[in-house]
Coordinates of C-alpha atoms and ligand atoms in Angstrom, one line a residue:
X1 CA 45.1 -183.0 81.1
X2 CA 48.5 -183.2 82.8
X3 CA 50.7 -180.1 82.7
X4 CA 53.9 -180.9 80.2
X5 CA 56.2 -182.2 82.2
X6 CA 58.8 -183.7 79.3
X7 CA 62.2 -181.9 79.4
X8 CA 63.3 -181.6 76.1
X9 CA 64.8 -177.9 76.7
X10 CA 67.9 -176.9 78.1
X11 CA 68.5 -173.8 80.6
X12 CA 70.2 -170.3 78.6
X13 CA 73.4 -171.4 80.2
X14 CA 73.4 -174.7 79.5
X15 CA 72.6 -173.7 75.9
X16 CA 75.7 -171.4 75.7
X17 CA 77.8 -173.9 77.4
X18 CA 77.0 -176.4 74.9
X19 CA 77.0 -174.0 71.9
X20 CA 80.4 -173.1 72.7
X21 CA 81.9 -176.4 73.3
X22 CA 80.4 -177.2 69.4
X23 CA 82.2 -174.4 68.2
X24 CA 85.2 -174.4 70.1
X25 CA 85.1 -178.2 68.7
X26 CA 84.4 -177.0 64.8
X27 CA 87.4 -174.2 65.4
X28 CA 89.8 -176.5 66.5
X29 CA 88.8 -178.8 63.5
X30 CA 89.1 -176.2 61.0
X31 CA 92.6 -175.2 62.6
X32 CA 94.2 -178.5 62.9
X33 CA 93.0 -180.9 60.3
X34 CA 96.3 -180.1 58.4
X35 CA 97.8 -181.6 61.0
X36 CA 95.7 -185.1 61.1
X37 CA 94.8 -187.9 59.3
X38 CA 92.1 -187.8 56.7
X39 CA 91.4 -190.9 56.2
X40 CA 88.8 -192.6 58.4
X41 CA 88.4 -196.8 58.7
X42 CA 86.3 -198.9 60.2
X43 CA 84.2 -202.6 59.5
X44 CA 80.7 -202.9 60.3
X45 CA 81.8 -205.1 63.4
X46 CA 84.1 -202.4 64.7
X47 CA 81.6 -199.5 64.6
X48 CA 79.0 -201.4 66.1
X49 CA 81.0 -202.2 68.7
X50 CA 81.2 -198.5 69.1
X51 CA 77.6 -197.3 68.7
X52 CA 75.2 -200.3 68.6
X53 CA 72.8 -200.0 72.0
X54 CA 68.9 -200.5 72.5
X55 CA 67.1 -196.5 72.3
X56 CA 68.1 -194.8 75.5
X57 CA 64.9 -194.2 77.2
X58 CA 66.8 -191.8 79.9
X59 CA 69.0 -189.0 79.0
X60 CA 72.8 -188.1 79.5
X61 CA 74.8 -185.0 80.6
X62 CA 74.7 -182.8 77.2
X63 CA 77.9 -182.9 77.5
X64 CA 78.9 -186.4 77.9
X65 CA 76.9 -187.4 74.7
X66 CA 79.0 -183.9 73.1
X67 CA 82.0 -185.3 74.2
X68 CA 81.4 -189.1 72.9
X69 CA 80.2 -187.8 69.6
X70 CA 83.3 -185.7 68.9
X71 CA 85.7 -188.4 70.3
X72 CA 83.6 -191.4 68.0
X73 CA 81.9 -190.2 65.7
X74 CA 84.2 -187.5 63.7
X75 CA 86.9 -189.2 64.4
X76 CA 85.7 -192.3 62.4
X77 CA 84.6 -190.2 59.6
X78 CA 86.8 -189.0 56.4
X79 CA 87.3 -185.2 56.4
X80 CA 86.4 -185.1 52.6
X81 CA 88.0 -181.2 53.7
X82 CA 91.3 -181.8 54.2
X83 CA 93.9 -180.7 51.8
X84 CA 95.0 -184.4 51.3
X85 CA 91.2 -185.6 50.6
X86 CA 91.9 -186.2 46.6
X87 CA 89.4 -188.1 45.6
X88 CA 85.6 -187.9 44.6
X89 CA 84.6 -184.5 44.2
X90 CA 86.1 -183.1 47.9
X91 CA 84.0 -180.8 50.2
X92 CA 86.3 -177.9 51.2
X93 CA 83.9 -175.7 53.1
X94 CA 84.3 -172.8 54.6
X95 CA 83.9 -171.4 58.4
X96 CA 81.1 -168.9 57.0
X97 CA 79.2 -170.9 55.7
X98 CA 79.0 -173.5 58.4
X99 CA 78.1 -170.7 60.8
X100 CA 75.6 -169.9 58.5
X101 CA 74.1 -173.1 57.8
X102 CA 74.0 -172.7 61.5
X103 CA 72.1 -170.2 62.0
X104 CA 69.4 -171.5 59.7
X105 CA 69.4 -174.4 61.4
X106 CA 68.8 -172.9 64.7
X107 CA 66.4 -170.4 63.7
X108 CA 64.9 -173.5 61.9
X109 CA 64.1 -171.1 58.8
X110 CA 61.3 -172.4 56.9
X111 CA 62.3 -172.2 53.1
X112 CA 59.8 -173.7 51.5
X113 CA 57.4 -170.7 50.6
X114 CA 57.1 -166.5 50.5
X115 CA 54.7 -166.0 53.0
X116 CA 56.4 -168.4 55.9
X117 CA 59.6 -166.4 55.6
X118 CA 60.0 -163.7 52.6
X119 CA 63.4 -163.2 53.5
X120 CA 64.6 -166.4 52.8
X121 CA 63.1 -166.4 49.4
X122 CA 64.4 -163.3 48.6
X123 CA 67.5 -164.5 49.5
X124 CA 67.5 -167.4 47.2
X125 CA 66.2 -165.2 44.3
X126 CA 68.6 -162.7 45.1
X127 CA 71.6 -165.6 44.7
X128 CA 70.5 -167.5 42.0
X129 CA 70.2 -163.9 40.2
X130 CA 74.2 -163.4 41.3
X131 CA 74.3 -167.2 39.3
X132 CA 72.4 -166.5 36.3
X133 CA 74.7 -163.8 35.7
X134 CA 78.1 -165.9 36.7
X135 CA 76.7 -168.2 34.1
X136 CA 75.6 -165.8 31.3
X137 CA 71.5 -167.0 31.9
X138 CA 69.0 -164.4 31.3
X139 CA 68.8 -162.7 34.5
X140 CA 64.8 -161.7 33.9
X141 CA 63.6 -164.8 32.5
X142 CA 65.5 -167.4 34.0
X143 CA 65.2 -168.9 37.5
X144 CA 66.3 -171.7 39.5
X145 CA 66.3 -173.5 42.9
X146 CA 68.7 -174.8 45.8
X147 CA 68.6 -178.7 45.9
X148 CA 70.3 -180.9 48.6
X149 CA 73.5 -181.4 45.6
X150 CA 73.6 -182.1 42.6
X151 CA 71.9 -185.4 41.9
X152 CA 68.9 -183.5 43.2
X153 CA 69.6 -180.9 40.6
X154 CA 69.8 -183.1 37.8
X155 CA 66.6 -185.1 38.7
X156 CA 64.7 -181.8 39.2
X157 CA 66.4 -181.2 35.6
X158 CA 65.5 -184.3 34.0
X159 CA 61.5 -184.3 35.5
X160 CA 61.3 -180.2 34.2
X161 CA 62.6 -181.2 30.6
X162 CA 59.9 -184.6 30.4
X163 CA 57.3 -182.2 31.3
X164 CA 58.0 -179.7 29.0
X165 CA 59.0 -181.5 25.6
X166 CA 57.1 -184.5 26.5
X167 CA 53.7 -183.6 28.5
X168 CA 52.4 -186.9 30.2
X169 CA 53.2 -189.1 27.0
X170 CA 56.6 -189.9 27.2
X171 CA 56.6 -193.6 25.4
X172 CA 58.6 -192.6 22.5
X173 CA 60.5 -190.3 24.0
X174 CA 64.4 -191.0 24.4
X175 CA 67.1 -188.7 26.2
X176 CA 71.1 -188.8 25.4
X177 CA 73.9 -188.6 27.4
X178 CA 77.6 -189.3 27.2
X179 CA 79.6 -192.9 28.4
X180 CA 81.6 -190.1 30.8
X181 CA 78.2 -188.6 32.1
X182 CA 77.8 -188.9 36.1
X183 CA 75.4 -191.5 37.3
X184 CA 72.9 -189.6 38.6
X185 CA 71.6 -188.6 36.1
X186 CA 71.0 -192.7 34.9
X187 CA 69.3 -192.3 38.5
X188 CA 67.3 -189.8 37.8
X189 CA 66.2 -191.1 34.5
X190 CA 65.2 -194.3 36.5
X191 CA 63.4 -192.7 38.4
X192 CA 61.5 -191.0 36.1
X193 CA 60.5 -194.0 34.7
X194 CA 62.4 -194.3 31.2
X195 CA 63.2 -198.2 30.3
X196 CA 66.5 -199.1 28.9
X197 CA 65.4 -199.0 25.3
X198 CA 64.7 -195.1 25.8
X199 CA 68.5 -193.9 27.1
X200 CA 71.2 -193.8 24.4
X201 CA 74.7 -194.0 25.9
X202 CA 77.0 -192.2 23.3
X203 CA 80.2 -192.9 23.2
X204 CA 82.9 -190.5 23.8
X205 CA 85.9 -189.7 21.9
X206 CA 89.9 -190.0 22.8
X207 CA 89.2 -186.5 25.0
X208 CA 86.5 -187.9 26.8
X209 CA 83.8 -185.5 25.2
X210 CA 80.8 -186.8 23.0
X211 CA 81.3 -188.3 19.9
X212 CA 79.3 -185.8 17.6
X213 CA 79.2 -187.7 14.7
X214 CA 77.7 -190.3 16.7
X215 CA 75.5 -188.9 18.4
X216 CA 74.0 -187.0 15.3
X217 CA 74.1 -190.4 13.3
X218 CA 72.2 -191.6 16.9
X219 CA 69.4 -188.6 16.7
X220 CA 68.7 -189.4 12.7
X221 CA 68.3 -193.1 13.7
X222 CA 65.8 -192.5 16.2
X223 CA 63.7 -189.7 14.6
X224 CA 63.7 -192.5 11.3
X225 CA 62.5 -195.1 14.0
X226 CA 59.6 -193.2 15.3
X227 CA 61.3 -191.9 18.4
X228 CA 60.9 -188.5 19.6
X229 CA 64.2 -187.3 20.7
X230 CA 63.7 -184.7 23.7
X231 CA 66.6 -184.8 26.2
X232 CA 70.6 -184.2 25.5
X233 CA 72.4 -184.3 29.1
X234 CA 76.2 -182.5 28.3
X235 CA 79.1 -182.7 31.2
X236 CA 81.0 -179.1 32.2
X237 CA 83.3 -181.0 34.1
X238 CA 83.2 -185.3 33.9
X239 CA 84.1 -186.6 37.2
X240 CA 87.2 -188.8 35.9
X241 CA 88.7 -186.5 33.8
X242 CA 87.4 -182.7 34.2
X243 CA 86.7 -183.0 30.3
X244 CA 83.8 -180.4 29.5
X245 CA 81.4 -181.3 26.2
X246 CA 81.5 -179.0 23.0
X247 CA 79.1 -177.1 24.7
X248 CA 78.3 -174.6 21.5
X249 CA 78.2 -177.3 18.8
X250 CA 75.8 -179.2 21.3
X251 CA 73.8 -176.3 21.8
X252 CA 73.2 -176.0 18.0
X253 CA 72.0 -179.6 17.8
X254 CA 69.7 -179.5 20.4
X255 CA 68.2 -175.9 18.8
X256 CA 67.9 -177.3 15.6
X257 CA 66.4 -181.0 16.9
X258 CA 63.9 -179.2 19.3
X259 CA 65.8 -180.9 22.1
X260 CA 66.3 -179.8 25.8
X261 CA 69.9 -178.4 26.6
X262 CA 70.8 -180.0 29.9
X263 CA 74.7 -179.3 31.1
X264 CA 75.3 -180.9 34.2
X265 CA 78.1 -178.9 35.6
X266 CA 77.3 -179.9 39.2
X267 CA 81.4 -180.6 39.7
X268 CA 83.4 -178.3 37.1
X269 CA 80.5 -175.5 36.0
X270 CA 82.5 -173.6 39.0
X271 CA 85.5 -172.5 37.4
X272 CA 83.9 -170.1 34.8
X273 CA 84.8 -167.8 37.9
X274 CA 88.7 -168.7 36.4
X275 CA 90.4 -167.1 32.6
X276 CA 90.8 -170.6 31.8
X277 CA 87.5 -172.3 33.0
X278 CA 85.5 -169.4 30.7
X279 CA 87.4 -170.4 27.8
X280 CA 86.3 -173.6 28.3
X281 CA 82.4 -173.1 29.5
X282 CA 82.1 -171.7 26.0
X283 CA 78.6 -172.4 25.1
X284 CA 77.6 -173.1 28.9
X285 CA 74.8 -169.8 28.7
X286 CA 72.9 -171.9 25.7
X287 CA 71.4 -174.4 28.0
X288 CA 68.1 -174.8 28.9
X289 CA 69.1 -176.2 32.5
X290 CA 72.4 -176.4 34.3
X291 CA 73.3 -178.2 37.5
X292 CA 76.1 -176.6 39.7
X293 CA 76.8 -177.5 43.3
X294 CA 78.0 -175.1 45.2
X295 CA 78.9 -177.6 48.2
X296 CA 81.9 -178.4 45.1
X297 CA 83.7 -176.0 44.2
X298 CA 82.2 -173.0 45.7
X299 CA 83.5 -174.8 48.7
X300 CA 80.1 -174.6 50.6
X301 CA 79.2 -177.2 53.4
X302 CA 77.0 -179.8 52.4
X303 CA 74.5 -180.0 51.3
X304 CA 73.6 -177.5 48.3
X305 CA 72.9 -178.5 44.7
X306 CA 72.0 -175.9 42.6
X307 CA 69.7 -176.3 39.1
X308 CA 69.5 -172.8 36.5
X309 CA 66.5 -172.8 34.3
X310 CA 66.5 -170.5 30.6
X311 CA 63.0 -170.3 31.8
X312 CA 61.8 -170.1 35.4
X313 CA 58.2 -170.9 34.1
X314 CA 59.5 -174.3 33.2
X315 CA 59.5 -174.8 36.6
X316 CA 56.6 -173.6 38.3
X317 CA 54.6 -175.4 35.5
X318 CA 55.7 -178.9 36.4
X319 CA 56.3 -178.6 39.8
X320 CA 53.1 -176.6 40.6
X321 CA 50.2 -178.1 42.7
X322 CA 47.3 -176.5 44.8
X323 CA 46.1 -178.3 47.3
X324 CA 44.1 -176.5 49.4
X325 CA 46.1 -176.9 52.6
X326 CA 48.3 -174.2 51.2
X327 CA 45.9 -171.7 49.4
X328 CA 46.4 -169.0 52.6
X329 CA 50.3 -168.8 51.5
X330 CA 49.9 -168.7 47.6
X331 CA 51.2 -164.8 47.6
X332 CA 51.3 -163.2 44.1
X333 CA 53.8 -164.1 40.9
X334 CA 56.8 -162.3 41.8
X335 CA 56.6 -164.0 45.3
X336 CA 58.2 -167.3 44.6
X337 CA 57.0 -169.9 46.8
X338 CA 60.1 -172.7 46.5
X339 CA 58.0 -175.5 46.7
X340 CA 56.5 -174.8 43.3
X341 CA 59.7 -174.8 42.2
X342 CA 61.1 -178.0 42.8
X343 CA 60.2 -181.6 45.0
X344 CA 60.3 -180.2 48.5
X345 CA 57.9 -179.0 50.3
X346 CA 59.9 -177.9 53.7
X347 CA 63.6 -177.2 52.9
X348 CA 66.3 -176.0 54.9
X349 CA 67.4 -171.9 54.2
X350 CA 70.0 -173.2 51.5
X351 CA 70.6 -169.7 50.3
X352 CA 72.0 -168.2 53.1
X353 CA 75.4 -169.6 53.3
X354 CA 76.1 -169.0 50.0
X355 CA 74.9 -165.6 50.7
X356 CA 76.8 -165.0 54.1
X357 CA 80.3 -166.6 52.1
X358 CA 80.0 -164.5 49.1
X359 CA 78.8 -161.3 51.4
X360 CA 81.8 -162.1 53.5
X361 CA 84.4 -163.0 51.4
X362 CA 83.0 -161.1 48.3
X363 CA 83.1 -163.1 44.9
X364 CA 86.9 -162.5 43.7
X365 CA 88.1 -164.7 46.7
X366 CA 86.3 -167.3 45.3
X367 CA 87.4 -166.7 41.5
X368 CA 91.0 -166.8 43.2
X369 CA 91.0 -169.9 44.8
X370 CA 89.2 -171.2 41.8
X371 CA 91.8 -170.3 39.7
X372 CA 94.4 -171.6 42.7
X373 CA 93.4 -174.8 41.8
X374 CA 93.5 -175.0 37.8
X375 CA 97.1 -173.8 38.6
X376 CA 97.9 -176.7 41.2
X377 CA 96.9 -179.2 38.8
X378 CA 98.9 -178.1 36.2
X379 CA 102.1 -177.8 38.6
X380 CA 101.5 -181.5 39.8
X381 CA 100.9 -182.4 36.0
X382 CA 104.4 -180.7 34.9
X383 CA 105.9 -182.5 38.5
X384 CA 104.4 -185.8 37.2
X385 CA 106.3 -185.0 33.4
X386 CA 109.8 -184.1 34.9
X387 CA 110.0 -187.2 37.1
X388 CA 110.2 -190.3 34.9
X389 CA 108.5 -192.6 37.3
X390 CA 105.0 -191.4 36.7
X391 CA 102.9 -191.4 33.0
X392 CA 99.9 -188.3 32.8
X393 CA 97.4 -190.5 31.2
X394 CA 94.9 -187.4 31.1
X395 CA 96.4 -184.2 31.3
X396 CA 95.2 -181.0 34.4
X397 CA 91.9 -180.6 33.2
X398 CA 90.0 -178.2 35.9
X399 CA 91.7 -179.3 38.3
X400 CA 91.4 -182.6 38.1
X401 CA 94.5 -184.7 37.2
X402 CA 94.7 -188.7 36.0
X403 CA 98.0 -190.4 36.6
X404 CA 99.5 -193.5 36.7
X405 CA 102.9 -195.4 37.9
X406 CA 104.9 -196.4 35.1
X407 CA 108.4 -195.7 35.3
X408 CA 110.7 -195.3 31.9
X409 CA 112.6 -197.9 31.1
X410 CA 110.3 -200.4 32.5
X411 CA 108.0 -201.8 30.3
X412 CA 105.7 -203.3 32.6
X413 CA 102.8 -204.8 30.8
X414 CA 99.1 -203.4 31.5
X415 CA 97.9 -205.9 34.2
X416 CA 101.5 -205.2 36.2
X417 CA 100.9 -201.6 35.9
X418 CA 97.0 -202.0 37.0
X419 CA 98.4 -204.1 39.6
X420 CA 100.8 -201.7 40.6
X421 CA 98.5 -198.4 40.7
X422 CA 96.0 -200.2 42.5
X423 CA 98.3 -201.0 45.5
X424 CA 99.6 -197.7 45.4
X425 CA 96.0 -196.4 46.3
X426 CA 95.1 -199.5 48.1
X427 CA 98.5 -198.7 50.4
X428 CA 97.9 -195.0 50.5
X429 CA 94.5 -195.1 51.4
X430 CA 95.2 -197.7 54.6
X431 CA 97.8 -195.5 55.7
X432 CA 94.9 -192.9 56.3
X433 CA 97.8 -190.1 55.2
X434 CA 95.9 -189.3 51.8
X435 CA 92.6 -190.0 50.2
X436 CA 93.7 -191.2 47.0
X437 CA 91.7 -193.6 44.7
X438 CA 91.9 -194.8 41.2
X439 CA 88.9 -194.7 38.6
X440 CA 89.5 -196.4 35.1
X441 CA 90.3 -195.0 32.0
X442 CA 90.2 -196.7 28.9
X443 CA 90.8 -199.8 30.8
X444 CA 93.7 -199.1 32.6
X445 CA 93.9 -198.7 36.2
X446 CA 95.0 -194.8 36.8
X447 CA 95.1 -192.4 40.2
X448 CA 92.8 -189.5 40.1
X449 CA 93.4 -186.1 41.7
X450 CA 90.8 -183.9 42.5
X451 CA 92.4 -180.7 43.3
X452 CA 89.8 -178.3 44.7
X453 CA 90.8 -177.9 47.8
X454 CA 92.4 -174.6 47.7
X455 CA 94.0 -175.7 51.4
X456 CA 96.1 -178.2 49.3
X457 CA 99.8 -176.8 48.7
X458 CA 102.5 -177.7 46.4
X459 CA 104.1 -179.2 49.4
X460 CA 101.4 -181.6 50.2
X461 CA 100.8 -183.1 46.5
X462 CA 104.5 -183.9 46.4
X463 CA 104.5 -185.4 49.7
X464 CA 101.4 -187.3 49.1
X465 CA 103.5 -188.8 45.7
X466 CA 107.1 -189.4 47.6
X467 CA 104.4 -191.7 49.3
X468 CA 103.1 -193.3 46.1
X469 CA 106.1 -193.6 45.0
X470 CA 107.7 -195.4 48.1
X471 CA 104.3 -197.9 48.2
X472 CA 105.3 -198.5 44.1
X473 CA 108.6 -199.8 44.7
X474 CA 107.8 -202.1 47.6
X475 CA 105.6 -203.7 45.0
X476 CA 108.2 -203.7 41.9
Ligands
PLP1 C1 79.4 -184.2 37.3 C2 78.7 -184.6 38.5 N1 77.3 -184.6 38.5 C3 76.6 -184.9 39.6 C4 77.2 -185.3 40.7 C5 76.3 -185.7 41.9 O1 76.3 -184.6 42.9 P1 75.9 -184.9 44.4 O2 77.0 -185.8 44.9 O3 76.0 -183.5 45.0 O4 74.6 -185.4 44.4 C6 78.6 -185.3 40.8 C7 79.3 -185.7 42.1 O5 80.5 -185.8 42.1 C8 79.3 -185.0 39.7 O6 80.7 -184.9 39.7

């Protein structure tokens, strides 16, 4: 046999060189992204022109390819961090973290199971224990596992609760959820293999939060029709609007109809770290599994979902399997091995940015900037009140904030004013100054701020409306 002669190594120097070009790169992104654009645009033609080549089959100067990458690539890609980055659910981040997430990528940390590398598991026990109790779960009984976000989280929600009301017979079985729910979790129910006629969409009311009476009248119905009612999936946090369920009163429903509690917090579940969010996660601690996502708002690179569990049993029993490739690593009960926890068998070292950020920072940073953010909404919702050009068509609800253009005195008729809002994005948007979309409510076109960003000042939100506002009249 030949000796190895691929070079797919570089010298210790060449390593460090290259290391601290990255972070010298990720520094000076962190430091100036204030001062760029956010917005990132380019057609399929445009980027191809930029990246499209056969597979190199000879190498380039580390370097070289370093320095193309961070001239090309990042500069044609949104920085969902930057304090003008509104829409969606932004990323923030934080430094920490990335260094972390790092770290485990170097080291190349196995995550899936005990035996490979104990402290990684320990690690994630350890921090979904600091969850549980953030979140009021039962810190011996319940459990949980990192995912790669939140859709992850809900689908590993959705298969636990089939398995455990259902078993294998799941024909008759139908789940609920709310016309404001996120999609992913109409994703996940695909993919677990519900038809149509098994998902009831309930309505929600003038708030935005489930219609009660309907969804009660809904339950009766079903049970009458032979169904077997097992799933209720309840929002701490709807993506359009921030509006969080009646948590409690859902939580008595499902206990009384034998039903599985799923709250799918994955964006607002977060601010129970904030006075106002706890008021408002009422109930959240009833659930029998909860998505949060800490690469939201506990501002933690991507990716990392998060799913809680009542019952950490739930878990191992439907994710469990022995194959005899892994019987060596098994370890004993209070060893969790991951990968009996959820879908993945290999998985990054999730855990230890959130545990490096919250070591670093400790937790009341986080609770601050949480709180930051409530407040900012609120101060651009009483900005928006005062200024007679804009309407709040859905008032600071964790930090999210709906608006629209629609100055007094006007009376421009809906499609004018859908017409309007949607330039205003479409013109604010192609300026690349602000990431600023509409979603629709009730109909009507509005602008949706998603204020988590605790980067984002006072200063910036006004600036970012002087510039709606100027993009408004060139239309009127
Ligand atoms: C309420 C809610 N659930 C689930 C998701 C999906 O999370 P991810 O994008 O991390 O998969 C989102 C994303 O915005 C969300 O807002």
């Amino acid at each position: 046999m030949k000796p190895n002669n691929s070079k797919l190594e570089l010298s210790s120097e060449a390593m460090k060189t290259y290391g601290y070009q990255v972070v010298d790169a990720i520094v000076e992104h962190f430091d100036s992204q204030k001062n760029k654009l956010p917005v990132a645009m380019g057609s399929r033609e445009e980027m191809d022109s930029l990246f499209l080549e056969e597979v190199p089959e000879k190498g380039t100067a580390p370097s070289k390819v370093l320095d193309f990458v961070l001239e090309k690539v990042m500069t044609n890609s949104t920085n969902m961090s930057h304090p003008k980055a509104y829409s969606f659910v932004p990323g923030p981040s934080n430094y920490v973290s990335v260094m972390a997430d790092t770290l485990a990528t170097g080291f190349n940390i196995f995550s899936g199971g005990w035996v490979a590398s104990p402290a990684a598991a320990e690690l994630e026990i350890i921090t979904i224990q600091w969850l549980l109790k953030i979140f009021g779960f039962p810190q011996k009984k319940g459990g949980g596992i990192f995912t790669s976000g939140g859709s992850m989280a809900n689908l590993t929600a959705l298969t636990t609760a089939r398995q455990i009301k259902c078993g294998d017979d799941f024909s008759k079985a139908v789940i609920y959820l709310s016309d404001q729910a996120h999609s992913s979790n109409i994703k996940a129910i695909r993919v677990l293999g519900f038809k149509k006629e098994q998902i009831r969409i309930i309505p929600t009311d003038i708030e935005f939060k489930f219609a009660i009476n309907k969804l009660k009248n809904c339950i009766a119905k079903d049970r009458l029709e032979g169904f077997h009612p097992f799933c209720l999936i309840a929002t701490s946090g709807t993506t359009n609007t921030g509006t969080v369920d009646q948590l409690l009163d859902l939580s008595k429903i499902c206990k009384k109809e034998d039903i599985w509690f799923h709250i799918d917090g994955a964006y607002g579940a977060a601010a129970i770290l904030s006075a106002k969010g706890k008021q408002l996660m009422k109930g959240i601690e009833k659930a029998d599994s909860l998505t949060v996502d800490p690469h939201k708002w506990f501002f933690q690179p991507y990716e990392m979902g998060c799913l809680l569990v009542r019952n950490h049993k739930h878990l191992s029993h439907t994710f469990t399997e022995k194959p005899e490739y892994l019987r060596d690593i098994e370890g004993n009960t209070s060893e969790i091995n991951f990968y009996d926890h959820g879908i993945q068998l290999t998985r990054r070292f999730r855990a230890l940015k959130f545990y490096m950020s919250i070591k670093t920072f400790g937790l009341d940073e986080f609770r601050k900037a949480i709180t930051y953010n409530i407040d900012l909404a609120e101060a651009t919702e009483s900005i928006l009140r005062k200024s007679g050009q804009w309407e709040v068509v859905f008032p600071a609800t964790l930090a999210v904030i709906n608006f629209r253009f629609n100055p007094i005195g006007k009376n421009y008729s809906q499609q004018k004013l859908d017409e309007i809002n949607q330039h205003i994005s479409e013109k604010v948007v192609s300026s690349r100054k602000a990431l600023l979309v509409t979603t629709l409510l009730h109909g009507q076109v509005v602008l949706r701020m998603c204020l988590i960003n605790p980067r984002t000042t006072l200063d910036d939100v006004k600036e970012t409306l002087t510039l709606c506002q100027g993009f408004a009249q060139e239309y009127t």
